[in-house]
PDB file of C-alpha atoms in Angstrom:
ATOM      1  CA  UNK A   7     -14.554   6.246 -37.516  1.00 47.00           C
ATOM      2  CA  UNK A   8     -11.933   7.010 -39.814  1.00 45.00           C
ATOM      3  CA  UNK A   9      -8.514   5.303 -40.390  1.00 49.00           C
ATOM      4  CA  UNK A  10      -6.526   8.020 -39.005  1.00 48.00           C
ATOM      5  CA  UNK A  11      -8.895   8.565 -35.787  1.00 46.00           C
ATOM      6  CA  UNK A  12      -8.809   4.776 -35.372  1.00 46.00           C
ATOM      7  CA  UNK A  13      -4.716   4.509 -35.636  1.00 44.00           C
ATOM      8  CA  UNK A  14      -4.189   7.857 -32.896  1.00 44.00           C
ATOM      9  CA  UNK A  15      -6.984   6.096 -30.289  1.00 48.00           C
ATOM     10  CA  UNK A  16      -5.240   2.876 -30.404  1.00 52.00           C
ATOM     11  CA  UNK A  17      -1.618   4.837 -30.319  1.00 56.00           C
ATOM     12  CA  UNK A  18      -2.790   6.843 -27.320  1.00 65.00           C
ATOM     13  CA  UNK A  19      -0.533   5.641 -23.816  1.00 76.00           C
ATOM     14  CA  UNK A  20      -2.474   4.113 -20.867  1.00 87.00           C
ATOM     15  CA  UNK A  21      -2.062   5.903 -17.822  1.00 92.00           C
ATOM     16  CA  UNK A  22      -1.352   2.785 -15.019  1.00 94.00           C
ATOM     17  CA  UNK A  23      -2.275   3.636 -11.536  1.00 94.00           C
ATOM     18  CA  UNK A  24      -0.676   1.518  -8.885  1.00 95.00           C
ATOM     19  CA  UNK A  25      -3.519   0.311  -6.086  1.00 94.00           C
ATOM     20  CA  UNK A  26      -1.766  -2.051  -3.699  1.00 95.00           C
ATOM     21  CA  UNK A  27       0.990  -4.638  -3.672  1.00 97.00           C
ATOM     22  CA  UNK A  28      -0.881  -7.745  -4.274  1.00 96.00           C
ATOM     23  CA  UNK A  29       0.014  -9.191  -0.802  1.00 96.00           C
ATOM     24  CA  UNK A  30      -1.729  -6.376   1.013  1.00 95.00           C
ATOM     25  CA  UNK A  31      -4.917  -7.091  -1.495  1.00 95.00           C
ATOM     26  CA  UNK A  32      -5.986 -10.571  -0.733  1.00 95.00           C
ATOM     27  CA  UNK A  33      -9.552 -11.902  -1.400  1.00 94.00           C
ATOM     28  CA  UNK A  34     -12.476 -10.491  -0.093  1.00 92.00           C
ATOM     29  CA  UNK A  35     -10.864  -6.971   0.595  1.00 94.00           C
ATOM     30  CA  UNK A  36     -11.766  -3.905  -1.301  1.00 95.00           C
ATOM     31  CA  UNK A  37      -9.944  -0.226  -1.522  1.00 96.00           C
ATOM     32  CA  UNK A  38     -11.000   3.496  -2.682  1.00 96.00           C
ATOM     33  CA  UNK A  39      -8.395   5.252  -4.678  1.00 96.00           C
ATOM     34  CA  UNK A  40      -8.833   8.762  -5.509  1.00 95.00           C
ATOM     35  CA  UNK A  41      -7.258   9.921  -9.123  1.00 93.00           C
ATOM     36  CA  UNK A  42      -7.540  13.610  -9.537  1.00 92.00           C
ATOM     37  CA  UNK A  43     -11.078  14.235  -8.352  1.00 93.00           C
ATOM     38  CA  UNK A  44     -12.513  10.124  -9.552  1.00 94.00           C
ATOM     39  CA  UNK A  45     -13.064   8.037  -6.958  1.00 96.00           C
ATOM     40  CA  UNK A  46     -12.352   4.717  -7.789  1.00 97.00           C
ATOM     41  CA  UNK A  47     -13.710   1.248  -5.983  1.00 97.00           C
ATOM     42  CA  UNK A  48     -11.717  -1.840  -6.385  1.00 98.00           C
ATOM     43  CA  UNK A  49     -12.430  -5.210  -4.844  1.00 97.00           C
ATOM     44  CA  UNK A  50     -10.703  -8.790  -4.612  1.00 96.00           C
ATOM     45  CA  UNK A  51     -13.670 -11.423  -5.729  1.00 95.00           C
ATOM     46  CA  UNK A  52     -11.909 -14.711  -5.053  1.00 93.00           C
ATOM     47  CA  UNK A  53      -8.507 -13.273  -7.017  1.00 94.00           C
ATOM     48  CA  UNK A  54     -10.125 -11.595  -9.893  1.00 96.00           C
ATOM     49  CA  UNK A  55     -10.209  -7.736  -9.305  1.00 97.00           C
ATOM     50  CA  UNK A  56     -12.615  -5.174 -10.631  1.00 97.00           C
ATOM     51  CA  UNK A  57     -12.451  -1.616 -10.456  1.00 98.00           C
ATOM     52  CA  UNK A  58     -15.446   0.740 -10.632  1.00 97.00           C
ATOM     53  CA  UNK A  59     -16.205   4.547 -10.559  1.00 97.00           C
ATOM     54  CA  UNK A  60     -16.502   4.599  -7.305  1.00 97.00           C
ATOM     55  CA  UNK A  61     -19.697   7.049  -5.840  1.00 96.00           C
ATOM     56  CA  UNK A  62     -23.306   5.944  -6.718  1.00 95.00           C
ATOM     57  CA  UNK A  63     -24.799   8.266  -9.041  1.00 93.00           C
ATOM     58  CA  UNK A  64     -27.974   8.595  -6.687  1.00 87.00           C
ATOM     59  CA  UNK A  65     -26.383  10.581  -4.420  1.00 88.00           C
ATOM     60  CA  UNK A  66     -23.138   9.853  -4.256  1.00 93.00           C
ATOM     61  CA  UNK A  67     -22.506   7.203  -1.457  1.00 96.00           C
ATOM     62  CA  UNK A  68     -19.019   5.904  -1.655  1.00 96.00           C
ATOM     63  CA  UNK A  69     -19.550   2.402  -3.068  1.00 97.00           C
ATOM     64  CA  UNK A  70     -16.199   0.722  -1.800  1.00 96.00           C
ATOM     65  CA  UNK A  71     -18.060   0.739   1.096  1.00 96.00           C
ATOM     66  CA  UNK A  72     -20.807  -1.321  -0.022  1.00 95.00           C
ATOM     67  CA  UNK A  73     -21.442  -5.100   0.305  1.00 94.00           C
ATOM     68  CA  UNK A  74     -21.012  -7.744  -1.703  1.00 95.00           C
ATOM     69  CA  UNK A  75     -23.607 -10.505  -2.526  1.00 94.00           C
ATOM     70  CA  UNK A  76     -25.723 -12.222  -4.798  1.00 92.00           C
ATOM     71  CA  UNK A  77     -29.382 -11.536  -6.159  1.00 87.00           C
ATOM     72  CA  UNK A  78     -32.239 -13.347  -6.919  1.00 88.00           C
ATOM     73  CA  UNK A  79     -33.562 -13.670 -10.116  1.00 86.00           C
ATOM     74  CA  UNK A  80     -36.743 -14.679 -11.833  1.00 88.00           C
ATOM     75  CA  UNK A  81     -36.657 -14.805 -16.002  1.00 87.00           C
ATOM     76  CA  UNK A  82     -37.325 -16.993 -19.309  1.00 91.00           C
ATOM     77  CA  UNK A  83     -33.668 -18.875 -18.660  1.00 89.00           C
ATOM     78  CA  UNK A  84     -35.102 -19.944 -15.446  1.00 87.00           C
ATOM     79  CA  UNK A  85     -38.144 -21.284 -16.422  1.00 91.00           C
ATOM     80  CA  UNK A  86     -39.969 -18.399 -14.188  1.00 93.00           C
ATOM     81  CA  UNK A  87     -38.753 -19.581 -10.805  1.00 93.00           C
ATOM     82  CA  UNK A  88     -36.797 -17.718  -8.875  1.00 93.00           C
ATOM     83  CA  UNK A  89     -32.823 -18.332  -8.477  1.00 92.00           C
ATOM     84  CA  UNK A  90     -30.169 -16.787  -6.304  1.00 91.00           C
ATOM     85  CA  UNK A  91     -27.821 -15.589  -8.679  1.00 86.00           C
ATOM     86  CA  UNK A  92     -24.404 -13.757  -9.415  1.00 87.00           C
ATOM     87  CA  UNK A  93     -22.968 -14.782  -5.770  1.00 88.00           C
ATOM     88  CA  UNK A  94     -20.455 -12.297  -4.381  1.00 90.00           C
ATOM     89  CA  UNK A  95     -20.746 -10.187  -7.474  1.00 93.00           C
ATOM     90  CA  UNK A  96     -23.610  -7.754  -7.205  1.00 95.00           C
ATOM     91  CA  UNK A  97     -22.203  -4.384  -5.137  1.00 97.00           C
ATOM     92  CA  UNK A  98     -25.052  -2.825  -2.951  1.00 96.00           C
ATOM     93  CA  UNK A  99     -25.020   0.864  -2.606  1.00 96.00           C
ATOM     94  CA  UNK A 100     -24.664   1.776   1.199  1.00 96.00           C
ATOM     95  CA  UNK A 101     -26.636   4.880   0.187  1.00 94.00           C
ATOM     96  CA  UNK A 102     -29.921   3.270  -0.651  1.00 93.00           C
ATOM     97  CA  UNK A 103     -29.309  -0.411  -1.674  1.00 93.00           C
ATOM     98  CA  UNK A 104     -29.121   0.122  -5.680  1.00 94.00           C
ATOM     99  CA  UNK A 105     -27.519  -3.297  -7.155  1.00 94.00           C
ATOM    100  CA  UNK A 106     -24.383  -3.449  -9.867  1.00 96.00           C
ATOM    101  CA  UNK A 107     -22.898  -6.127 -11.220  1.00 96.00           C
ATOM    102  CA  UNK A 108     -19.042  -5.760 -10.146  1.00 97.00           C
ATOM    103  CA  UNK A 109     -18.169  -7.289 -13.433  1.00 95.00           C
ATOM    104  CA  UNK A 110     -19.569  -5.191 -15.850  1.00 97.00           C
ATOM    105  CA  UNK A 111     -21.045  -2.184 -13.889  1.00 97.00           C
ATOM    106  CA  UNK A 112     -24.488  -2.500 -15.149  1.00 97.00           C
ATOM    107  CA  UNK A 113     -27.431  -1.769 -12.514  1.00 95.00           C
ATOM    108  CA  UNK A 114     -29.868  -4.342 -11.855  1.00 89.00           C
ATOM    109  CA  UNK A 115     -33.415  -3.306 -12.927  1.00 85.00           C
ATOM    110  CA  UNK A 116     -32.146  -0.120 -14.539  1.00 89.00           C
ATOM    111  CA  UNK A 117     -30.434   1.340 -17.330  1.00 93.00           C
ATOM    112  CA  UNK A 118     -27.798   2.552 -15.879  1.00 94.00           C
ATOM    113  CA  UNK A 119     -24.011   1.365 -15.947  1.00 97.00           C
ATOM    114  CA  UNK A 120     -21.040   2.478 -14.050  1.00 97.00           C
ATOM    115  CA  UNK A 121     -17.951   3.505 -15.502  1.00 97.00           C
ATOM    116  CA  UNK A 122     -15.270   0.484 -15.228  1.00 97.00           C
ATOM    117  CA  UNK A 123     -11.666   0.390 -15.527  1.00 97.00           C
ATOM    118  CA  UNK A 124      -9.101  -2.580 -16.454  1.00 97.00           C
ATOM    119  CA  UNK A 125      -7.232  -4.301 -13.538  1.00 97.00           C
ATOM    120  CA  UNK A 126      -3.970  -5.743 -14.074  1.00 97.00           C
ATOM    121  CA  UNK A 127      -1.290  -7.536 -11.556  1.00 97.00           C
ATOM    122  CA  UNK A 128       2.132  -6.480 -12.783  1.00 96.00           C
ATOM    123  CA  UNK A 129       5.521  -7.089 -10.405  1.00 96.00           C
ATOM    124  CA  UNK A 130       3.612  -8.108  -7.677  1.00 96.00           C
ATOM    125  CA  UNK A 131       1.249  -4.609  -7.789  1.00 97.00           C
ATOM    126  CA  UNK A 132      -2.337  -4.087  -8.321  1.00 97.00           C
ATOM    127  CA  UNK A 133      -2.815  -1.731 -10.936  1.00 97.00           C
ATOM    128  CA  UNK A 134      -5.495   0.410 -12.584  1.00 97.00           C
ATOM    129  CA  UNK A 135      -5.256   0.829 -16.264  1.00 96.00           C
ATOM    130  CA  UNK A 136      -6.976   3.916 -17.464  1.00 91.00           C
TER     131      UNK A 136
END
């Protein structure tokens, strides 16, 4: 990338959409926010806040309505035996069960990641920064 592209990305403003005030957000709760025509899924994971694009790719199913939980895993860094994992931050698809990680977006057993944005608590508001 050149200098000049570089210097105009990094210039560009950050559009800040406002969620929730933080007292109507508390852990464990999760909202859908619509911006333009995205749908956007944000939860509460014991006070750190994600936000993800919010339909499953599959077909679509809305995936603030999906639940949260862990997974079990089975790999070289556990010796081969299998381990329940990543508790409270794997979102299941309503749809048709398909597992992301709410942290980074990434599917679990696929190659396939989600589109994430930046969460930020500013003057008492949850906000999306896009």
């Amino acid at each position: 990338m050149t200098p000049e592209k570089q210097s105009s990305r990094s210039t560009r403003s950050q559009r800040k959409i406002a969620v929730a005030p933080l007292s109507d957000f508390p852990p464990g709760t999760r909202m859908e926010v619509k911006v333009g025509r995205v749908l956007i899924a944000v939860f509460n994971v014991d006070g750190e806040f994600f936000a993800l694009f919010g339909r499953c790719p599959h077909q679509s199913a809305p995936l603030s309505r999906g639940r949260l939980q862990g997974t079990v895993i089975c790999n070289a860094d556990t010796c081969w035996e299998t381990q329940w994992a990543h508790d409270g931050e794997v979102l299941v698809c309503p749809g048709h069960g398909m597992e992301y990680n709410v942290r980074s977006g990434k599917a679990f057993g696929y190659d396939l990641k989600l589109r994430t944005y930046e969460v930020v608590v500013e003057d008492g508001q949850v906000i999306i920064v896009m």
